[in-house]
PDB file of N, CA, C and O in Angstrom:
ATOM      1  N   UNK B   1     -12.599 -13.447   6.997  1.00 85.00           N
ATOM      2  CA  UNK B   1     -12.352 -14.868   6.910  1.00 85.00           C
ATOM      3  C   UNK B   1     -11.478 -15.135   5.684  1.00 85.00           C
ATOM      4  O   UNK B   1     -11.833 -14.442   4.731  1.00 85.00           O
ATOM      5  N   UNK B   2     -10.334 -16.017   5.403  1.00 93.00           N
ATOM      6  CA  UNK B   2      -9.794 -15.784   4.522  1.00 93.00           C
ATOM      7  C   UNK B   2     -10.281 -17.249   3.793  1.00 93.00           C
ATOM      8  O   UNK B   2     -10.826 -18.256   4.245  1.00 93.00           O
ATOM      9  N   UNK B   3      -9.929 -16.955   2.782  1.00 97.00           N
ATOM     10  CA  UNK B   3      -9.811 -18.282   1.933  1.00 97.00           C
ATOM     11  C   UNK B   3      -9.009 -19.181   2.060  1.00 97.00           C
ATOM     12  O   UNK B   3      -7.819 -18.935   1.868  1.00 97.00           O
ATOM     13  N   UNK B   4      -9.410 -20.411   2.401  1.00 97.00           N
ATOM     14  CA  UNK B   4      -8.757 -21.665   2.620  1.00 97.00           C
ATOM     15  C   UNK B   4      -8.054 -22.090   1.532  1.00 97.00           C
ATOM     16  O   UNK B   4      -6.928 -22.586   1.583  1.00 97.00           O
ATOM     17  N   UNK B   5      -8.780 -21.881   0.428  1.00 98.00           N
ATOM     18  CA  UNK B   5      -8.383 -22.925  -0.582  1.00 98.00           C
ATOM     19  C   UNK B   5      -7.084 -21.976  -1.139  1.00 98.00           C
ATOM     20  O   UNK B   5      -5.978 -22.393  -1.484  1.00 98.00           O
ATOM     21  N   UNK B   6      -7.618 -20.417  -1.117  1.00 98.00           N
ATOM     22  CA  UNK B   6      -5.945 -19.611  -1.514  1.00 98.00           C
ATOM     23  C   UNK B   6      -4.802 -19.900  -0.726  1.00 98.00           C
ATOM     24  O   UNK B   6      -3.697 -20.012  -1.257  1.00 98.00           O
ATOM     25  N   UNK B   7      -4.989 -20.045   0.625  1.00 98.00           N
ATOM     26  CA  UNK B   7      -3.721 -20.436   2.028  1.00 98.00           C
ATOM     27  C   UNK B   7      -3.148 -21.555   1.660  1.00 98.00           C
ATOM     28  O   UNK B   7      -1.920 -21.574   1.738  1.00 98.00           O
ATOM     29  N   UNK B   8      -3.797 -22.691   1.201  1.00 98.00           N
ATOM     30  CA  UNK B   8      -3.950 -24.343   0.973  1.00 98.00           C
ATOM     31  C   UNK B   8      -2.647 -23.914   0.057  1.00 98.00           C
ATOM     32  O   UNK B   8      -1.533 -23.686   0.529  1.00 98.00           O
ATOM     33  N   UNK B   9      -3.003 -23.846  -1.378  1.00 98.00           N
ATOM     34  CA  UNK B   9      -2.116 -23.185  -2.354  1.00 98.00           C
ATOM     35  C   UNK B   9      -0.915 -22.122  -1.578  1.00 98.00           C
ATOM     36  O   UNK B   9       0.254 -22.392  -1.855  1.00 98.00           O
ATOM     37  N   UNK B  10      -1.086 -21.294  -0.914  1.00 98.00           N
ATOM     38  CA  UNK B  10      -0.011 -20.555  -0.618  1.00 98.00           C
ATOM     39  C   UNK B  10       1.002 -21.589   0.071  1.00 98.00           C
ATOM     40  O   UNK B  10       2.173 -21.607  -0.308  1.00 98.00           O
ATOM     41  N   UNK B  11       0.588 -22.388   1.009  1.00 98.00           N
ATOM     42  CA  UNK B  11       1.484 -23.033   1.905  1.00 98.00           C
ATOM     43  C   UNK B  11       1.905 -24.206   1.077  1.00 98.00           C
ATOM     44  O   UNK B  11       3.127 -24.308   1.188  1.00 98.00           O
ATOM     45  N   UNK B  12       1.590 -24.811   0.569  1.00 98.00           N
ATOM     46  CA  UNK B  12       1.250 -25.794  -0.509  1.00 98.00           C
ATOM     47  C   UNK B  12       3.215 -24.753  -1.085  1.00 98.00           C
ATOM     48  O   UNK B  12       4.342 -25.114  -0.746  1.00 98.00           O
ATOM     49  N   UNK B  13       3.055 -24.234  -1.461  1.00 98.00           N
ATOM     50  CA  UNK B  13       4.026 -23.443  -2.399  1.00 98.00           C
ATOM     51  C   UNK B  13       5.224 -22.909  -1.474  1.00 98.00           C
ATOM     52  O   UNK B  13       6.381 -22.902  -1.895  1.00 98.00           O
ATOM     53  N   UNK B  14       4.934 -22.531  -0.383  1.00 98.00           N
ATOM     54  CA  UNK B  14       6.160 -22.006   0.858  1.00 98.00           C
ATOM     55  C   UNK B  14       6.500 -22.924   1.175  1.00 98.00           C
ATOM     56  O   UNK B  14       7.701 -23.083   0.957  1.00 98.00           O
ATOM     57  N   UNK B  15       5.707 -24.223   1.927  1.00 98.00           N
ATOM     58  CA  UNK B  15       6.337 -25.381   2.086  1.00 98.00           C
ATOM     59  C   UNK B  15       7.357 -25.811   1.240  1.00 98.00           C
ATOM     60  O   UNK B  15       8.489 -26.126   1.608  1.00 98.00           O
ATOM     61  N   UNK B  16       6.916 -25.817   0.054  1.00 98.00           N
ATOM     62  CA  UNK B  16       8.051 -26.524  -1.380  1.00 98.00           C
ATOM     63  C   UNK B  16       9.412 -25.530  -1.435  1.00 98.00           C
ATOM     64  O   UNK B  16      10.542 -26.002  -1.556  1.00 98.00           O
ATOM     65  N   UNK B  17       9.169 -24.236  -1.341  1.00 98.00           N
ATOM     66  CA  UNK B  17      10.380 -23.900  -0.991  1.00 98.00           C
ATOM     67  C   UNK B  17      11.372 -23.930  -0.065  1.00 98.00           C
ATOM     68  O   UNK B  17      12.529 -23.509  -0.044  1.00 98.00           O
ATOM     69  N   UNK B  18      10.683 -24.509   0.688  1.00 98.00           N
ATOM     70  CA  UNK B  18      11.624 -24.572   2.085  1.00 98.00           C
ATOM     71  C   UNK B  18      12.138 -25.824   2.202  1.00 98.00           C
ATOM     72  O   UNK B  18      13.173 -26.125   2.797  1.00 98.00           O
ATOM     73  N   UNK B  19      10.840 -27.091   1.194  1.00 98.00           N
ATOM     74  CA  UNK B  19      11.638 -28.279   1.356  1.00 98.00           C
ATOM     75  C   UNK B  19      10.689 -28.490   2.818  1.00 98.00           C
ATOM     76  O   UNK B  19      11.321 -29.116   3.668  1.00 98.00           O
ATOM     77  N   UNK B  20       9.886 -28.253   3.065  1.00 97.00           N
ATOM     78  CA  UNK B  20       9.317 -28.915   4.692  1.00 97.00           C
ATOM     79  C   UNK B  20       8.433 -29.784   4.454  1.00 97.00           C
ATOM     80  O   UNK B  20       7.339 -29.291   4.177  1.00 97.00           O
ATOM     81  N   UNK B  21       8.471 -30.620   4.453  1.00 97.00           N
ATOM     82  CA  UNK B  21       7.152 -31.891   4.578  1.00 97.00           C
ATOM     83  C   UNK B  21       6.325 -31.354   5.956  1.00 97.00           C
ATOM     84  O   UNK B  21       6.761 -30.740   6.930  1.00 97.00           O
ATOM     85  N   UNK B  22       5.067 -31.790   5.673  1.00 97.00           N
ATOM     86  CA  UNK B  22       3.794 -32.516   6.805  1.00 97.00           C
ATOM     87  C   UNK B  22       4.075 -33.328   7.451  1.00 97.00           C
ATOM     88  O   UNK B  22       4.221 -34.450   6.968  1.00 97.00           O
ATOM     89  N   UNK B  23       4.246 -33.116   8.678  1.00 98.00           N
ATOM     90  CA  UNK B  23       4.265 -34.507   9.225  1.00 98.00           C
ATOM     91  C   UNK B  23       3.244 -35.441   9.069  1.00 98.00           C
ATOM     92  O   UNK B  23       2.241 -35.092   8.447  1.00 98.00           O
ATOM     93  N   UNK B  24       3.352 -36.964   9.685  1.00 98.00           N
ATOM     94  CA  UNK B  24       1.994 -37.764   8.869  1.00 98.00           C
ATOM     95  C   UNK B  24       0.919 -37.563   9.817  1.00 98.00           C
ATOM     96  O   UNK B  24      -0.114 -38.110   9.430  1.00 98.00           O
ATOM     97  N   UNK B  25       0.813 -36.992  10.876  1.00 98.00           N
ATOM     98  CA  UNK B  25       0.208 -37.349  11.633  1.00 98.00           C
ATOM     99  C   UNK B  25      -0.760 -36.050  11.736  1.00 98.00           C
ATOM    100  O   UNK B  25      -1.563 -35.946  12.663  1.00 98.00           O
ATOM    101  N   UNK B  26      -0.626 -35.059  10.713  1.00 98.00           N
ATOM    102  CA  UNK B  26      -0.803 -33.470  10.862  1.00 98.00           C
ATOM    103  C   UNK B  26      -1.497 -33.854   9.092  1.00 98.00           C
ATOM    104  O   UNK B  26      -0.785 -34.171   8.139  1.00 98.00           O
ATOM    105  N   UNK B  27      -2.918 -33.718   9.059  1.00 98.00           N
ATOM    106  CA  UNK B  27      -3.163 -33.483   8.129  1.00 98.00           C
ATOM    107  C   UNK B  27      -3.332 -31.722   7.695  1.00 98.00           C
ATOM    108  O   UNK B  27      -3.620 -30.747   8.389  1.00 98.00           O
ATOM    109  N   UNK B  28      -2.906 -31.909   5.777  1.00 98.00           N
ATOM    110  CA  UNK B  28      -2.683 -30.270   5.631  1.00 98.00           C
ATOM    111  C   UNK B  28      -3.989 -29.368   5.538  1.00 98.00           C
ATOM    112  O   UNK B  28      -3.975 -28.141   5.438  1.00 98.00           O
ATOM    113  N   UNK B  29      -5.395 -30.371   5.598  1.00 97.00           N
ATOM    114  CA  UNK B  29      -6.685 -29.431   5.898  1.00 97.00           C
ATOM    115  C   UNK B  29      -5.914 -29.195   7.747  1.00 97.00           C
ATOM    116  O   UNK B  29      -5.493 -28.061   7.974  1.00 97.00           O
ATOM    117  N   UNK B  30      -5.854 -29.691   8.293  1.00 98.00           N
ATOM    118  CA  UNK B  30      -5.328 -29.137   9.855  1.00 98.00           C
ATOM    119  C   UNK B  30      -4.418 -28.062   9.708  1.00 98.00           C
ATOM    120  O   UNK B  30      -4.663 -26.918  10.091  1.00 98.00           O
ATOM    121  N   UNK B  31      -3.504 -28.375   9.228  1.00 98.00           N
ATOM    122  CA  UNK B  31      -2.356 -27.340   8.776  1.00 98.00           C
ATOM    123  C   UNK B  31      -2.762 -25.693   8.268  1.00 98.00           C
ATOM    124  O   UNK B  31      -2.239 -24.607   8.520  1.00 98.00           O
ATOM    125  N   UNK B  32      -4.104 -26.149   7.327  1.00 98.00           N
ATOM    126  CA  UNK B  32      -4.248 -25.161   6.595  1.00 98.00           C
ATOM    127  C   UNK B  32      -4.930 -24.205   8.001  1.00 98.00           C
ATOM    128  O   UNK B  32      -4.662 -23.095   8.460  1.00 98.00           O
ATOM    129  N   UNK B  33      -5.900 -25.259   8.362  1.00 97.00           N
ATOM    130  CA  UNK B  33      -6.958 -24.678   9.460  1.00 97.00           C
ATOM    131  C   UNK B  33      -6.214 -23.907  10.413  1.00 97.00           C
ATOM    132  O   UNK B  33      -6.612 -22.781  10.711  1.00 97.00           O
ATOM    133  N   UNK B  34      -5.054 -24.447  10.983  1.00 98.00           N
ATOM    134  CA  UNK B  34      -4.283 -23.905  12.653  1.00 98.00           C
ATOM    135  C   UNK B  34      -3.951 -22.535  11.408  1.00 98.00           C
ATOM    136  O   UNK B  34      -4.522 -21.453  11.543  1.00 98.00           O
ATOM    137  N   UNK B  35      -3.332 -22.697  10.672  1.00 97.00           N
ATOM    138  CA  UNK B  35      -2.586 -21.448  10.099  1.00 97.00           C
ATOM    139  C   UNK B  35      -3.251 -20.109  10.052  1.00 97.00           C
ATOM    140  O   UNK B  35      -2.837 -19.002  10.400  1.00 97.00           O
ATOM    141  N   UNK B  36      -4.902 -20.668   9.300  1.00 97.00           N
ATOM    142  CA  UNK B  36      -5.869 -19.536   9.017  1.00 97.00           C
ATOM    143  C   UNK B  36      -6.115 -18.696  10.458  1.00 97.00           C
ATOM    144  O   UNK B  36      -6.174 -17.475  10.600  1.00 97.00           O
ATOM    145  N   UNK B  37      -6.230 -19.662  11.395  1.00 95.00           N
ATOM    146  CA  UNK B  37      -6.866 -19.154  13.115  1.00 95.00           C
ATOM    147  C   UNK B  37      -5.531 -18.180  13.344  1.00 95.00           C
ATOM    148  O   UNK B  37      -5.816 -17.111  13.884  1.00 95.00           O
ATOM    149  N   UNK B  38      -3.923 -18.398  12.978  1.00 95.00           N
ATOM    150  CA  UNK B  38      -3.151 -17.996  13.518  1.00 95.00           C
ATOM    151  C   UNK B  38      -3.632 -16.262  13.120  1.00 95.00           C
ATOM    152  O   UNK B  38      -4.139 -15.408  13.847  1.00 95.00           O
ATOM    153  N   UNK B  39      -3.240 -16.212  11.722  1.00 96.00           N
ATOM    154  CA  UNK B  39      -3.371 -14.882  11.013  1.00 96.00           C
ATOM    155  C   UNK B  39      -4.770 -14.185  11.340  1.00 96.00           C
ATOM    156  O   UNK B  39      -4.669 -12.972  11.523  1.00 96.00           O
ATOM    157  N   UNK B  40      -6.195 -14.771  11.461  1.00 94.00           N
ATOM    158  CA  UNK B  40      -7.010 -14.020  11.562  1.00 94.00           C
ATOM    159  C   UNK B  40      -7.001 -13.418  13.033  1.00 94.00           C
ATOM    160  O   UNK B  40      -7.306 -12.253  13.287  1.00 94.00           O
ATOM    161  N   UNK B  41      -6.645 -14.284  13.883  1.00 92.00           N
ATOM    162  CA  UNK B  41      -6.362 -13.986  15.465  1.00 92.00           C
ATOM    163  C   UNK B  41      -5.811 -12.596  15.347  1.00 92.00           C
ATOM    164  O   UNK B  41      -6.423 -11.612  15.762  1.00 92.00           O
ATOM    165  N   UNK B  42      -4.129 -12.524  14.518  1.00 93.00           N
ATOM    166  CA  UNK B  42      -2.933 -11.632  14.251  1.00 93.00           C
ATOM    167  C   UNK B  42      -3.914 -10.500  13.175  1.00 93.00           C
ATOM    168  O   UNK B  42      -3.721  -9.310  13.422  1.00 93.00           O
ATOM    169  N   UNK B  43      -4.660 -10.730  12.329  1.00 93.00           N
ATOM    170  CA  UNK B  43      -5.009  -9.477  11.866  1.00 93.00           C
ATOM    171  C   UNK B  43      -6.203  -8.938  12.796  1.00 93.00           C
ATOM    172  O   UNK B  43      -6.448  -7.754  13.028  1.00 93.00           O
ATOM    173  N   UNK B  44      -6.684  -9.724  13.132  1.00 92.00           N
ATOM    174  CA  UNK B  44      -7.921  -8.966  14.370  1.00 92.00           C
ATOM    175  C   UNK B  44      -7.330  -7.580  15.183  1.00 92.00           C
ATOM    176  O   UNK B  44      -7.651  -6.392  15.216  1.00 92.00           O
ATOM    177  N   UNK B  45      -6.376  -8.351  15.760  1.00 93.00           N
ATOM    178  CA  UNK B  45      -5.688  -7.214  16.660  1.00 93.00           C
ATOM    179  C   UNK B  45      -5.034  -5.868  15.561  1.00 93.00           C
ATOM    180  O   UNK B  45      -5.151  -4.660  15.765  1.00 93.00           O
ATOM    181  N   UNK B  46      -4.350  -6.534  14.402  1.00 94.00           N
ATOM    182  CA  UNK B  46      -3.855  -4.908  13.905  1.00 94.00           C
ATOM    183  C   UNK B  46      -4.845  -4.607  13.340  1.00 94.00           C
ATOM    184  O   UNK B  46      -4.534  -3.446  13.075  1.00 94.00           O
ATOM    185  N   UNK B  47      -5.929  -4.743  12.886  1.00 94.00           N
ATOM    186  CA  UNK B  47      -6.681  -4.230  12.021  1.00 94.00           C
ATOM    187  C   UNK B  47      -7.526  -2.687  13.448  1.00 94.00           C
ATOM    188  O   UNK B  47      -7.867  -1.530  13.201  1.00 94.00           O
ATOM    189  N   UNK B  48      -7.564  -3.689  15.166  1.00 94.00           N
ATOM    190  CA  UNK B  48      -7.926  -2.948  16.086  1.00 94.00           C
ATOM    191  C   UNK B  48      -7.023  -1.706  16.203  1.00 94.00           C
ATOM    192  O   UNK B  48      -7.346  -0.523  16.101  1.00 94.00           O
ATOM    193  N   UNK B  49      -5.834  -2.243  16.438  1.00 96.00           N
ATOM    194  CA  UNK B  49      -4.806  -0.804  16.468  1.00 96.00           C
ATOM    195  C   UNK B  49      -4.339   0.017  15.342  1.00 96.00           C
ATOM    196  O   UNK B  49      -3.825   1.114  15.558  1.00 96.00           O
ATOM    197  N   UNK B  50      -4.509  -0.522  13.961  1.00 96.00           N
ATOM    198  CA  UNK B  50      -5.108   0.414  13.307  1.00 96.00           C
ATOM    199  C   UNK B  50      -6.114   1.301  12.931  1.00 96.00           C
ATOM    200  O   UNK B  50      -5.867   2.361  12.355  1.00 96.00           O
ATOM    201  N   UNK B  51      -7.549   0.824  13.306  1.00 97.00           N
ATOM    202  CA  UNK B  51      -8.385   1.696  13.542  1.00 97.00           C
ATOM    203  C   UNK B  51      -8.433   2.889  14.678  1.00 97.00           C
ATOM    204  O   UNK B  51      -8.872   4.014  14.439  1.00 97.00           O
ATOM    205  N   UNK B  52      -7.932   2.479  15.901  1.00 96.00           N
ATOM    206  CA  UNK B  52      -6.816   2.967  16.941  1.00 96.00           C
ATOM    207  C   UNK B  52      -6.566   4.234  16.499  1.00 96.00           C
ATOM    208  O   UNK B  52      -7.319   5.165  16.784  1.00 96.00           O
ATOM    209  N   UNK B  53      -5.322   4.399  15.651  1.00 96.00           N
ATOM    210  CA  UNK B  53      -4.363   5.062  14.780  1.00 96.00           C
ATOM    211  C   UNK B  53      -5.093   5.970  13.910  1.00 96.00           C
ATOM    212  O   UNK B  53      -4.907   7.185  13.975  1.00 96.00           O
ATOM    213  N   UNK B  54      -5.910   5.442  13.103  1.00 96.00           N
ATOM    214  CA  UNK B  54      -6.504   6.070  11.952  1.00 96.00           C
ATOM    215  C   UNK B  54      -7.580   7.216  12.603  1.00 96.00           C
ATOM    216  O   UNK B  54      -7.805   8.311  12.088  1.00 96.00           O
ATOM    217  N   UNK B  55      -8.198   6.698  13.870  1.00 96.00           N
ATOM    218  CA  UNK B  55      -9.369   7.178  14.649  1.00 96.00           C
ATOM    219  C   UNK B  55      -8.247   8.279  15.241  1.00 96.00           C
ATOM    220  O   UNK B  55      -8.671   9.367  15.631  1.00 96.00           O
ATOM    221  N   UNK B  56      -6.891   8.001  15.299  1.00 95.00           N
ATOM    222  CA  UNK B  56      -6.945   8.622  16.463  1.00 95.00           C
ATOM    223  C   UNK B  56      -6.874   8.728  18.233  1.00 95.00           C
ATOM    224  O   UNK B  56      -6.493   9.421  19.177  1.00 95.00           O
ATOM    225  N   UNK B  57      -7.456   7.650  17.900  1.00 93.00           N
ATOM    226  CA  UNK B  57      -7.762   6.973  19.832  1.00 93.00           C
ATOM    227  C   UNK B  57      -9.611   8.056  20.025  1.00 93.00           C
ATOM    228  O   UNK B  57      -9.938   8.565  21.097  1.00 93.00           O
ATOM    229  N   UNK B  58     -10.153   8.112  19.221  1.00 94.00           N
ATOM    230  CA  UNK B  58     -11.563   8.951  19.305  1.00 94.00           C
ATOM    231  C   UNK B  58     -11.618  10.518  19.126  1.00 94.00           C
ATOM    232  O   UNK B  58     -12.566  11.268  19.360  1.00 94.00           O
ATOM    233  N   UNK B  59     -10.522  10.780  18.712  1.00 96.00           N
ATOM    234  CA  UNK B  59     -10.538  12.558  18.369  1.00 96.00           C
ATOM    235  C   UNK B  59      -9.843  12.196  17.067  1.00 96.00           C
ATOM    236  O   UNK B  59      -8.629  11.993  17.082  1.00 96.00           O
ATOM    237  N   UNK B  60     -10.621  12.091  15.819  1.00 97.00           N
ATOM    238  CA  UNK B  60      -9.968  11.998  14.049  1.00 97.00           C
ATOM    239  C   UNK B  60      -9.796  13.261  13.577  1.00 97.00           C
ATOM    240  O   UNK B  60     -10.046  14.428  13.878  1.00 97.00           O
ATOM    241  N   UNK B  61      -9.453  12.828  13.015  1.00 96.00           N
ATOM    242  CA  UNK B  61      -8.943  14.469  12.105  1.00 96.00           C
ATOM    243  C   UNK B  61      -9.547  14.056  10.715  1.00 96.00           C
ATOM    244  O   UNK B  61      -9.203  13.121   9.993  1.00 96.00           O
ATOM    245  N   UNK B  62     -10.779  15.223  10.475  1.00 97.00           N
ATOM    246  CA  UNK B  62     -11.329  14.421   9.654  1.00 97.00           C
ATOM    247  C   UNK B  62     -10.835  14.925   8.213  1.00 97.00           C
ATOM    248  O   UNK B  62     -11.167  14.364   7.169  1.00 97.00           O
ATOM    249  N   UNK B  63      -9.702  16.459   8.307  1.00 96.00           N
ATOM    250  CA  UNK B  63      -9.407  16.893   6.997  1.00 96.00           C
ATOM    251  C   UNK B  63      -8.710  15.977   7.010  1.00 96.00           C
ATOM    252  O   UNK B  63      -9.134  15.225   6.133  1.00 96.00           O
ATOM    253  N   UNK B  64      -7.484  15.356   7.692  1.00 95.00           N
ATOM    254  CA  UNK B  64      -6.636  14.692   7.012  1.00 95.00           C
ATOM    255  C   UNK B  64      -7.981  13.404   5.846  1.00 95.00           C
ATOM    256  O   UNK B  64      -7.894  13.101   4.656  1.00 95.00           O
ATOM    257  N   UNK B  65      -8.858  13.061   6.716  1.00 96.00           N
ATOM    258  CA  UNK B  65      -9.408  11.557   6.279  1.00 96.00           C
ATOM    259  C   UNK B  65      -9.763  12.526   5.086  1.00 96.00           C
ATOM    260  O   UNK B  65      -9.087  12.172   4.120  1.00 96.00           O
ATOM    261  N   UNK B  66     -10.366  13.350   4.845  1.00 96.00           N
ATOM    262  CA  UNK B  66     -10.600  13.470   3.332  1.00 96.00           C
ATOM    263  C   UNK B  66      -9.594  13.734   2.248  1.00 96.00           C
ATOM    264  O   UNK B  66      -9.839  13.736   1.042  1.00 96.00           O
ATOM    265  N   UNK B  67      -8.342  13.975   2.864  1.00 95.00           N
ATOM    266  CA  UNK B  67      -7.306  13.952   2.239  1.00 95.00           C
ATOM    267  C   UNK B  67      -7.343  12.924   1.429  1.00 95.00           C
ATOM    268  O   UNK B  67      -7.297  12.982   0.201  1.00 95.00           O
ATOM    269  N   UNK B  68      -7.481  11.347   2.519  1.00 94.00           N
ATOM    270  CA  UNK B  68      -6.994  10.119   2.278  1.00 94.00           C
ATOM    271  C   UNK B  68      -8.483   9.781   1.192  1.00 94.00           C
ATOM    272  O   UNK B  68      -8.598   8.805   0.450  1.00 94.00           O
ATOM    273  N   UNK B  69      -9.017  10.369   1.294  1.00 95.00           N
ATOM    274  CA  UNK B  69     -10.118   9.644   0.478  1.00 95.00           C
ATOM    275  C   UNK B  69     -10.372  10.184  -0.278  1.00 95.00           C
ATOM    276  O   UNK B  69     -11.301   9.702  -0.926  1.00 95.00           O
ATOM    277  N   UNK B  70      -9.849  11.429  -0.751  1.00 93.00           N
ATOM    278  CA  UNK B  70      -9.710  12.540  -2.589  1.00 93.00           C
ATOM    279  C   UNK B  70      -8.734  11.818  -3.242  1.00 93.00           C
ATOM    280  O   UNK B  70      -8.769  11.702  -4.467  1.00 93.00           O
ATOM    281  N   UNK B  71      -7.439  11.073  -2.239  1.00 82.00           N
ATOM    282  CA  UNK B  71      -6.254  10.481  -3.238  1.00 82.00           C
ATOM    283  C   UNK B  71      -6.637   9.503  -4.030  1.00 82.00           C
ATOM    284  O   UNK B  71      -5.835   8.991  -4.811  1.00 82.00           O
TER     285      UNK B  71
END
């Protein structure tokens, strides 16, 4: 779940660079809200096909993983 109030601030700050206003009719708790659903939706899935990847597809390789986890 990410933090609202960090996104709030992030967009809060991308907006200003871009120069984009809110429309009036779009409050930015809404704004903030649609945004958060977008990305957690979007990391759900890579976080799936990275585990995917990392797994393997169910046959891991587990020297490499201790590789990754001595570094």
């Amino acid at each position: 779940m990410l933090d609202r109030d960090v996104v709030e601030e992030f967009l809060d700050c991308k907006l200003e660079e871009l120069e984009l206003k809110i429309p009036k009719d779009i409050s930015k708790e809404q704004l903030v809200e649609a945004f958060c659903q977008y990305v957690e939706d979007d990391y759900y899935e890579w976080l799936k096909d990275n585990f995917k990847s990392f797994f393997e597809h169910g046959e891991p390789d587990w020297e490499w993983i201790r590789r990754k986890i001595r570094v």
